[in-house]
Amino acid sequence: MSTRTTSIRRAREADIGGLSTVFDAAWREAYRGIIPGIALEKMIAARGRPWWRSALGRGRPIALVETGDRIVGYAAYGRARSRALGTDGEVDELYLLPEYQGIGLGRRLFRAIRNDLADHGLGRLGVWTLEDNIRAGAFYESMGGQRGPLVPDRVAGITLPKVGYIFS
């Protein structure tokens, strides 16, 4: 019998390799067919060790999901970065390795960061996703998010619509 512990904790510099692995795999799975191939690969390549080191040093929390000794997902979040969502807090990114999606880990991670934001007085939460990312939209709706603003976003030199989801 095998026992595997799953935990959620704050990311640290030693986690950069695992965070990068999750980002690479999740972006290829989520955005293939939405963001043109070469542009997608350039965006993924830009997220090397220096980018992650800088992200960890910015003071914006990054929480990760670890099962056994493997990082299988992460979320970056904090105060809302703009007024467009009309929220106090914002989830910047929430990604899981494709093989760990659909088993409840994203829900656990989302609830954990939502609780952390609420503990810091940021109870009204928002998140953006590209409108064509149907899986992400369905996930946020299943978590109680209400579809909010639809705005254009420049991604890799092209304009794509993104939609906000609001959680009260």
PDB file of C-alpha atoms in Angstrom:
ATOM      1  CA  MET A   1       0.000   0.000   0.000  1.00  0.00           C
ATOM      2  CA  SER A   2       1.222   3.468  -0.891  1.00  0.00           C
ATOM      3  CA  THR A   3       0.408   6.584   1.085  1.00  0.00           C
ATOM      4  CA  ARG A   4       0.849   9.959  -0.546  1.00  0.00           C
ATOM      5  CA  THR A   5       0.504  13.202   1.366  1.00  0.00           C
ATOM      6  CA  THR A   6      -0.934  16.237  -0.384  1.00  0.00           C
ATOM      7  CA  SER A   7      -0.239  19.658   1.061  1.00  0.00           C
ATOM      8  CA  ILE A   8      -0.649  23.319   0.164  1.00  0.00           C
ATOM      9  CA  ARG A   9       2.085  25.716   1.193  1.00  0.00           C
ATOM     10  CA  ARG A  10       3.859  28.900   0.174  1.00  0.00           C
ATOM     11  CA  ALA A  11       6.385  28.558  -2.626  1.00  0.00           C
ATOM     12  CA  ARG A  12      10.062  29.238  -1.990  1.00  0.00           C
ATOM     13  CA  GLU A  13      13.127  29.531  -4.195  1.00  0.00           C
ATOM     14  CA  ALA A  14      13.872  25.793  -4.026  1.00  0.00           C
ATOM     15  CA  ASP A  15      10.496  25.235  -5.777  1.00  0.00           C
ATOM     16  CA  ILE A  16      11.355  27.150  -8.958  1.00  0.00           C
ATOM     17  CA  GLY A  17      11.939  24.017 -11.049  1.00  0.00           C
ATOM     18  CA  GLY A  18       8.611  22.493 -10.033  1.00  0.00           C
ATOM     19  CA  LEU A  19       6.697  25.739 -10.585  1.00  0.00           C
ATOM     20  CA  SER A  20       8.221  26.059 -14.043  1.00  0.00           C
ATOM     21  CA  THR A  21       7.313  22.458 -14.903  1.00  0.00           C
ATOM     22  CA  VAL A  22       3.675  23.064 -13.911  1.00  0.00           C
ATOM     23  CA  PHE A  23       3.513  26.328 -15.849  1.00  0.00           C
ATOM     24  CA  ASP A  24       4.997  24.778 -19.010  1.00  0.00           C
ATOM     25  CA  ALA A  25       2.691  21.742 -19.062  1.00  0.00           C
ATOM     26  CA  ALA A  26      -0.450  23.599 -17.988  1.00  0.00           C
ATOM     27  CA  TRP A  27      -0.009  26.402 -20.520  1.00  0.00           C
ATOM     28  CA  ARG A  28       0.600  23.981 -23.381  1.00  0.00           C
ATOM     29  CA  GLU A  29      -2.551  22.081 -22.414  1.00  0.00           C
ATOM     30  CA  ALA A  30      -4.747  25.115 -21.710  1.00  0.00           C
ATOM     31  CA  TYR A  31      -3.742  27.469 -24.523  1.00  0.00           C
ATOM     32  CA  ARG A  32      -2.877  25.213 -27.472  1.00  0.00           C
ATOM     33  CA  GLY A  33      -5.273  26.307 -30.204  1.00  0.00           C
ATOM     34  CA  ILE A  34      -6.046  29.601 -28.431  1.00  0.00           C
ATOM     35  CA  ILE A  35      -2.636  31.311 -28.509  1.00  0.00           C
ATOM     36  CA  PRO A  36      -0.765  30.713 -31.794  1.00  0.00           C
ATOM     37  CA  GLY A  37       1.907  28.000 -31.404  1.00  0.00           C
ATOM     38  CA  ILE A  38       5.095  30.029 -31.841  1.00  0.00           C
ATOM     39  CA  ALA A  39       3.789  32.822 -29.613  1.00  0.00           C
ATOM     40  CA  LEU A  40       2.774  30.284 -26.957  1.00  0.00           C
ATOM     41  CA  GLU A  41       6.226  28.684 -26.969  1.00  0.00           C
ATOM     42  CA  LYS A  42       7.897  32.111 -26.678  1.00  0.00           C
ATOM     43  CA  MET A  43       5.702  32.976 -23.693  1.00  0.00           C
ATOM     44  CA  ILE A  44       6.555  29.683 -22.013  1.00  0.00           C
ATOM     45  CA  ALA A  45      10.273  30.118 -22.718  1.00  0.00           C
ATOM     46  CA  ALA A  46      10.191  33.566 -21.082  1.00  0.00           C
ATOM     47  CA  ARG A  47       9.311  31.947 -17.744  1.00  0.00           C
ATOM     48  CA  GLY A  48      12.790  30.740 -16.875  1.00  0.00           C
ATOM     49  CA  ARG A  49      14.516  30.677 -13.489  1.00  0.00           C
ATOM     50  CA  PRO A  50      15.157  34.460 -13.421  1.00  0.00           C
ATOM     51  CA  TRP A  51      11.441  35.179 -13.988  1.00  0.00           C
ATOM     52  CA  TRP A  52      10.374  32.823 -11.186  1.00  0.00           C
ATOM     53  CA  ARG A  53      13.041  34.145  -8.815  1.00  0.00           C
ATOM     54  CA  SER A  54      11.744  37.664  -9.437  1.00  0.00           C
ATOM     55  CA  ALA A  55       8.116  36.549  -8.982  1.00  0.00           C
ATOM     56  CA  LEU A  56       8.918  34.988  -5.615  1.00  0.00           C
ATOM     57  CA  GLY A  57      10.642  38.185  -4.519  1.00  0.00           C
ATOM     58  CA  ARG A  58       7.781  40.544  -5.464  1.00  0.00           C
ATOM     59  CA  GLY A  59       5.853  39.929  -2.261  1.00  0.00           C
ATOM     60  CA  ARG A  60       2.762  38.587  -4.024  1.00  0.00           C
ATOM     61  CA  PRO A  61       1.966  35.155  -2.584  1.00  0.00           C
ATOM     62  CA  ILE A  62       2.437  32.006  -4.608  1.00  0.00           C
ATOM     63  CA  ALA A  63       0.901  28.915  -3.044  1.00  0.00           C
ATOM     64  CA  LEU A  64       1.620  25.451  -4.351  1.00  0.00           C
ATOM     65  CA  VAL A  65       0.066  22.013  -4.189  1.00  0.00           C
ATOM     66  CA  GLU A  66       2.507  19.250  -3.483  1.00  0.00           C
ATOM     67  CA  THR A  67       1.675  15.585  -3.550  1.00  0.00           C
ATOM     68  CA  GLY A  68       4.367  13.326  -2.236  1.00  0.00           C
ATOM     69  CA  ASP A  69       7.494  15.254  -3.129  1.00  0.00           C
ATOM     70  CA  ARG A  70       6.171  16.571  -6.450  1.00  0.00           C
ATOM     71  CA  ILE A  71       4.784  20.052  -7.108  1.00  0.00           C
ATOM     72  CA  VAL A  72       1.594  19.494  -9.108  1.00  0.00           C
ATOM     73  CA  GLY A  73       0.006  22.949  -9.082  1.00  0.00           C
ATOM     74  CA  TYR A  74       0.290  26.533  -7.942  1.00  0.00           C
ATOM     75  CA  ALA A  75      -1.627  29.789  -7.636  1.00  0.00           C
ATOM     76  CA  ALA A  76      -0.395  33.384  -7.566  1.00  0.00           C
ATOM     77  CA  TYR A  77      -2.715  35.889  -5.929  1.00  0.00           C
ATOM     78  CA  GLY A  78      -3.045  39.060  -3.877  1.00  0.00           C
ATOM     79  CA  ARG A  79      -4.683  42.480  -3.979  1.00  0.00           C
ATOM     80  CA  ALA A  80      -6.528  43.207  -7.226  1.00  0.00           C
ATOM     81  CA  ARG A  81      -4.069  44.626  -9.732  1.00  0.00           C
ATOM     82  CA  SER A  82      -6.620  46.867 -11.448  1.00  0.00           C
ATOM     83  CA  ARG A  83     -10.100  48.232 -10.842  1.00  0.00           C
ATOM     84  CA  ALA A  84     -11.546  46.526 -13.932  1.00  0.00           C
ATOM     85  CA  LEU A  85     -12.770  43.515 -11.947  1.00  0.00           C
ATOM     86  CA  GLY A  86     -14.264  45.616  -9.163  1.00  0.00           C
ATOM     87  CA  THR A  87     -12.810  43.305  -6.513  1.00  0.00           C
ATOM     88  CA  ASP A  88     -10.455  43.589  -3.550  1.00  0.00           C
ATOM     89  CA  GLY A  89      -8.428  40.458  -4.259  1.00  0.00           C
ATOM     90  CA  GLU A  90      -7.368  38.679  -7.414  1.00  0.00           C
ATOM     91  CA  VAL A  91      -6.106  35.279  -8.459  1.00  0.00           C
ATOM     92  CA  ASP A  92      -3.405  36.002 -11.048  1.00  0.00           C
ATOM     93  CA  GLU A  93      -2.771  32.390 -12.023  1.00  0.00           C
ATOM     94  CA  LEU A  94      -4.006  28.966 -10.970  1.00  0.00           C
ATOM     95  CA  TYR A  95      -2.550  25.971 -12.807  1.00  0.00           C
ATOM     96  CA  LEU A  96      -2.226  22.241 -12.268  1.00  0.00           C
ATOM     97  CA  LEU A  97      -0.322  19.631 -14.195  1.00  0.00           C
ATOM     98  CA  PRO A  98      -2.812  18.193 -16.717  1.00  0.00           C
ATOM     99  CA  GLU A  99      -2.705  14.716 -15.163  1.00  0.00           C
ATOM    100  CA  TYR A 100      -3.738  16.194 -11.774  1.00  0.00           C
ATOM    101  CA  GLN A 101      -6.715  18.161 -13.088  1.00  0.00           C
ATOM    102  CA  GLY A 102     -10.235  17.006 -12.311  1.00  0.00           C
ATOM    103  CA  ILE A 103      -9.454  15.261  -9.006  1.00  0.00           C
ATOM    104  CA  GLY A 104     -10.218  18.115  -6.605  1.00  0.00           C
ATOM    105  CA  LEU A 105      -6.768  19.620  -6.092  1.00  0.00           C
ATOM    106  CA  GLY A 106      -7.671  22.842  -7.921  1.00  0.00           C
ATOM    107  CA  ARG A 107     -10.706  23.216  -5.652  1.00  0.00           C
ATOM    108  CA  ARG A 108      -8.564  22.723  -2.544  1.00  0.00           C
ATOM    109  CA  LEU A 109      -6.011  25.239  -3.764  1.00  0.00           C
ATOM    110  CA  PHE A 110      -8.671  27.790  -4.720  1.00  0.00           C
ATOM    111  CA  ARG A 111     -10.371  27.498  -1.318  1.00  0.00           C
ATOM    112  CA  ALA A 112      -7.027  27.865   0.474  1.00  0.00           C
ATOM    113  CA  ILE A 113      -6.063  31.052  -1.334  1.00  0.00           C
ATOM    114  CA  ARG A 114      -9.583  32.431  -1.025  1.00  0.00           C
ATOM    115  CA  ASN A 115      -9.384  31.882   2.748  1.00  0.00           C
ATOM    116  CA  ASP A 116      -5.961  33.537   2.861  1.00  0.00           C
ATOM    117  CA  LEU A 117      -7.269  36.576   0.991  1.00  0.00           C
ATOM    118  CA  ALA A 118     -10.326  36.779   3.276  1.00  0.00           C
ATOM    119  CA  ASP A 119      -8.033  36.595   6.320  1.00  0.00           C
ATOM    120  CA  HIS A 120      -6.332  39.723   4.939  1.00  0.00           C
ATOM    121  CA  GLY A 121      -9.619  41.569   4.457  1.00  0.00           C
ATOM    122  CA  LEU A 122      -9.891  40.833   0.729  1.00  0.00           C
ATOM    123  CA  GLY A 123     -13.240  39.042   0.663  1.00  0.00           C
ATOM    124  CA  ARG A 124     -14.435  40.026  -2.803  1.00  0.00           C
ATOM    125  CA  LEU A 125     -12.292  38.065  -5.241  1.00  0.00           C
ATOM    126  CA  GLY A 126     -11.851  38.146  -9.009  1.00  0.00           C
ATOM    127  CA  VAL A 127      -9.995  36.181 -11.634  1.00  0.00           C
ATOM    128  CA  TRP A 128      -9.402  36.682 -15.357  1.00  0.00           C
ATOM    129  CA  THR A 129      -9.267  33.943 -17.961  1.00  0.00           C
ATOM    130  CA  LEU A 130      -9.172  33.974 -21.722  1.00  0.00           C
ATOM    131  CA  GLU A 131     -12.741  33.576 -22.927  1.00  0.00           C
ATOM    132  CA  ASP A 132     -11.809  30.634 -25.157  1.00  0.00           C
ATOM    133  CA  ASN A 133     -10.367  28.732 -22.175  1.00  0.00           C
ATOM    134  CA  ILE A 134     -13.638  26.871 -21.650  1.00  0.00           C
ATOM    135  CA  ARG A 135     -12.242  24.542 -18.969  1.00  0.00           C
ATOM    136  CA  ALA A 136     -11.087  27.450 -16.791  1.00  0.00           C
ATOM    137  CA  GLY A 137     -14.424  29.235 -17.161  1.00  0.00           C
ATOM    138  CA  ALA A 138     -16.305  26.074 -16.167  1.00  0.00           C
ATOM    139  CA  PHE A 139     -14.004  25.610 -13.160  1.00  0.00           C
ATOM    140  CA  TYR A 140     -14.553  29.158 -11.876  1.00  0.00           C
ATOM    141  CA  GLU A 141     -18.310  28.894 -12.397  1.00  0.00           C
ATOM    142  CA  SER A 142     -18.333  25.585 -10.493  1.00  0.00           C
ATOM    143  CA  MET A 143     -16.565  27.367  -7.630  1.00  0.00           C
ATOM    144  CA  GLY A 144     -19.344  29.970  -7.477  1.00  0.00           C
ATOM    145  CA  GLY A 145     -17.881  32.630  -9.733  1.00  0.00           C
ATOM    146  CA  GLN A 146     -20.247  34.920 -11.586  1.00  0.00           C
ATOM    147  CA  ARG A 147     -19.253  35.914 -15.090  1.00  0.00           C
ATOM    148  CA  GLY A 148     -18.187  39.558 -15.076  1.00  0.00           C
ATOM    149  CA  PRO A 149     -16.549  41.970 -17.475  1.00  0.00           C
ATOM    150  CA  LEU A 150     -15.388  40.948 -20.947  1.00  0.00           C
ATOM    151  CA  VAL A 151     -12.388  42.947 -22.158  1.00  0.00           C
ATOM    152  CA  PRO A 152      -9.753  42.664 -24.878  1.00  0.00           C
ATOM    153  CA  ASP A 153      -6.272  41.509 -23.839  1.00  0.00           C
ATOM    154  CA  ARG A 154      -3.041  41.700 -25.853  1.00  0.00           C
ATOM    155  CA  VAL A 155      -1.377  38.300 -25.748  1.00  0.00           C
ATOM    156  CA  ALA A 156       1.770  37.728 -27.783  1.00  0.00           C
ATOM    157  CA  GLY A 157       0.903  40.550 -30.161  1.00  0.00           C
ATOM    158  CA  ILE A 158      -2.684  39.487 -30.818  1.00  0.00           C
ATOM    159  CA  THR A 159      -5.903  40.643 -29.171  1.00  0.00           C
ATOM    160  CA  LEU A 160      -7.917  37.960 -27.391  1.00  0.00           C
ATOM    161  CA  PRO A 161     -11.037  38.440 -25.256  1.00  0.00           C
ATOM    162  CA  LYS A 162     -10.702  37.739 -21.554  1.00  0.00           C
ATOM    163  CA  VAL A 163     -13.521  37.386 -19.091  1.00  0.00           C
ATOM    164  CA  GLY A 164     -13.554  38.137 -15.395  1.00  0.00           C
ATOM    165  CA  TYR A 165     -15.201  35.935 -12.792  1.00  0.00           C
ATOM    166  CA  ILE A 166     -16.340  37.517  -9.538  1.00  0.00           C
ATOM    167  CA  PHE A 167     -16.630  35.775  -6.169  1.00  0.00           C
ATOM    168  CA  SER A 168     -18.453  37.575  -3.359  1.00  0.00           C
TER     169      SER A 168
END
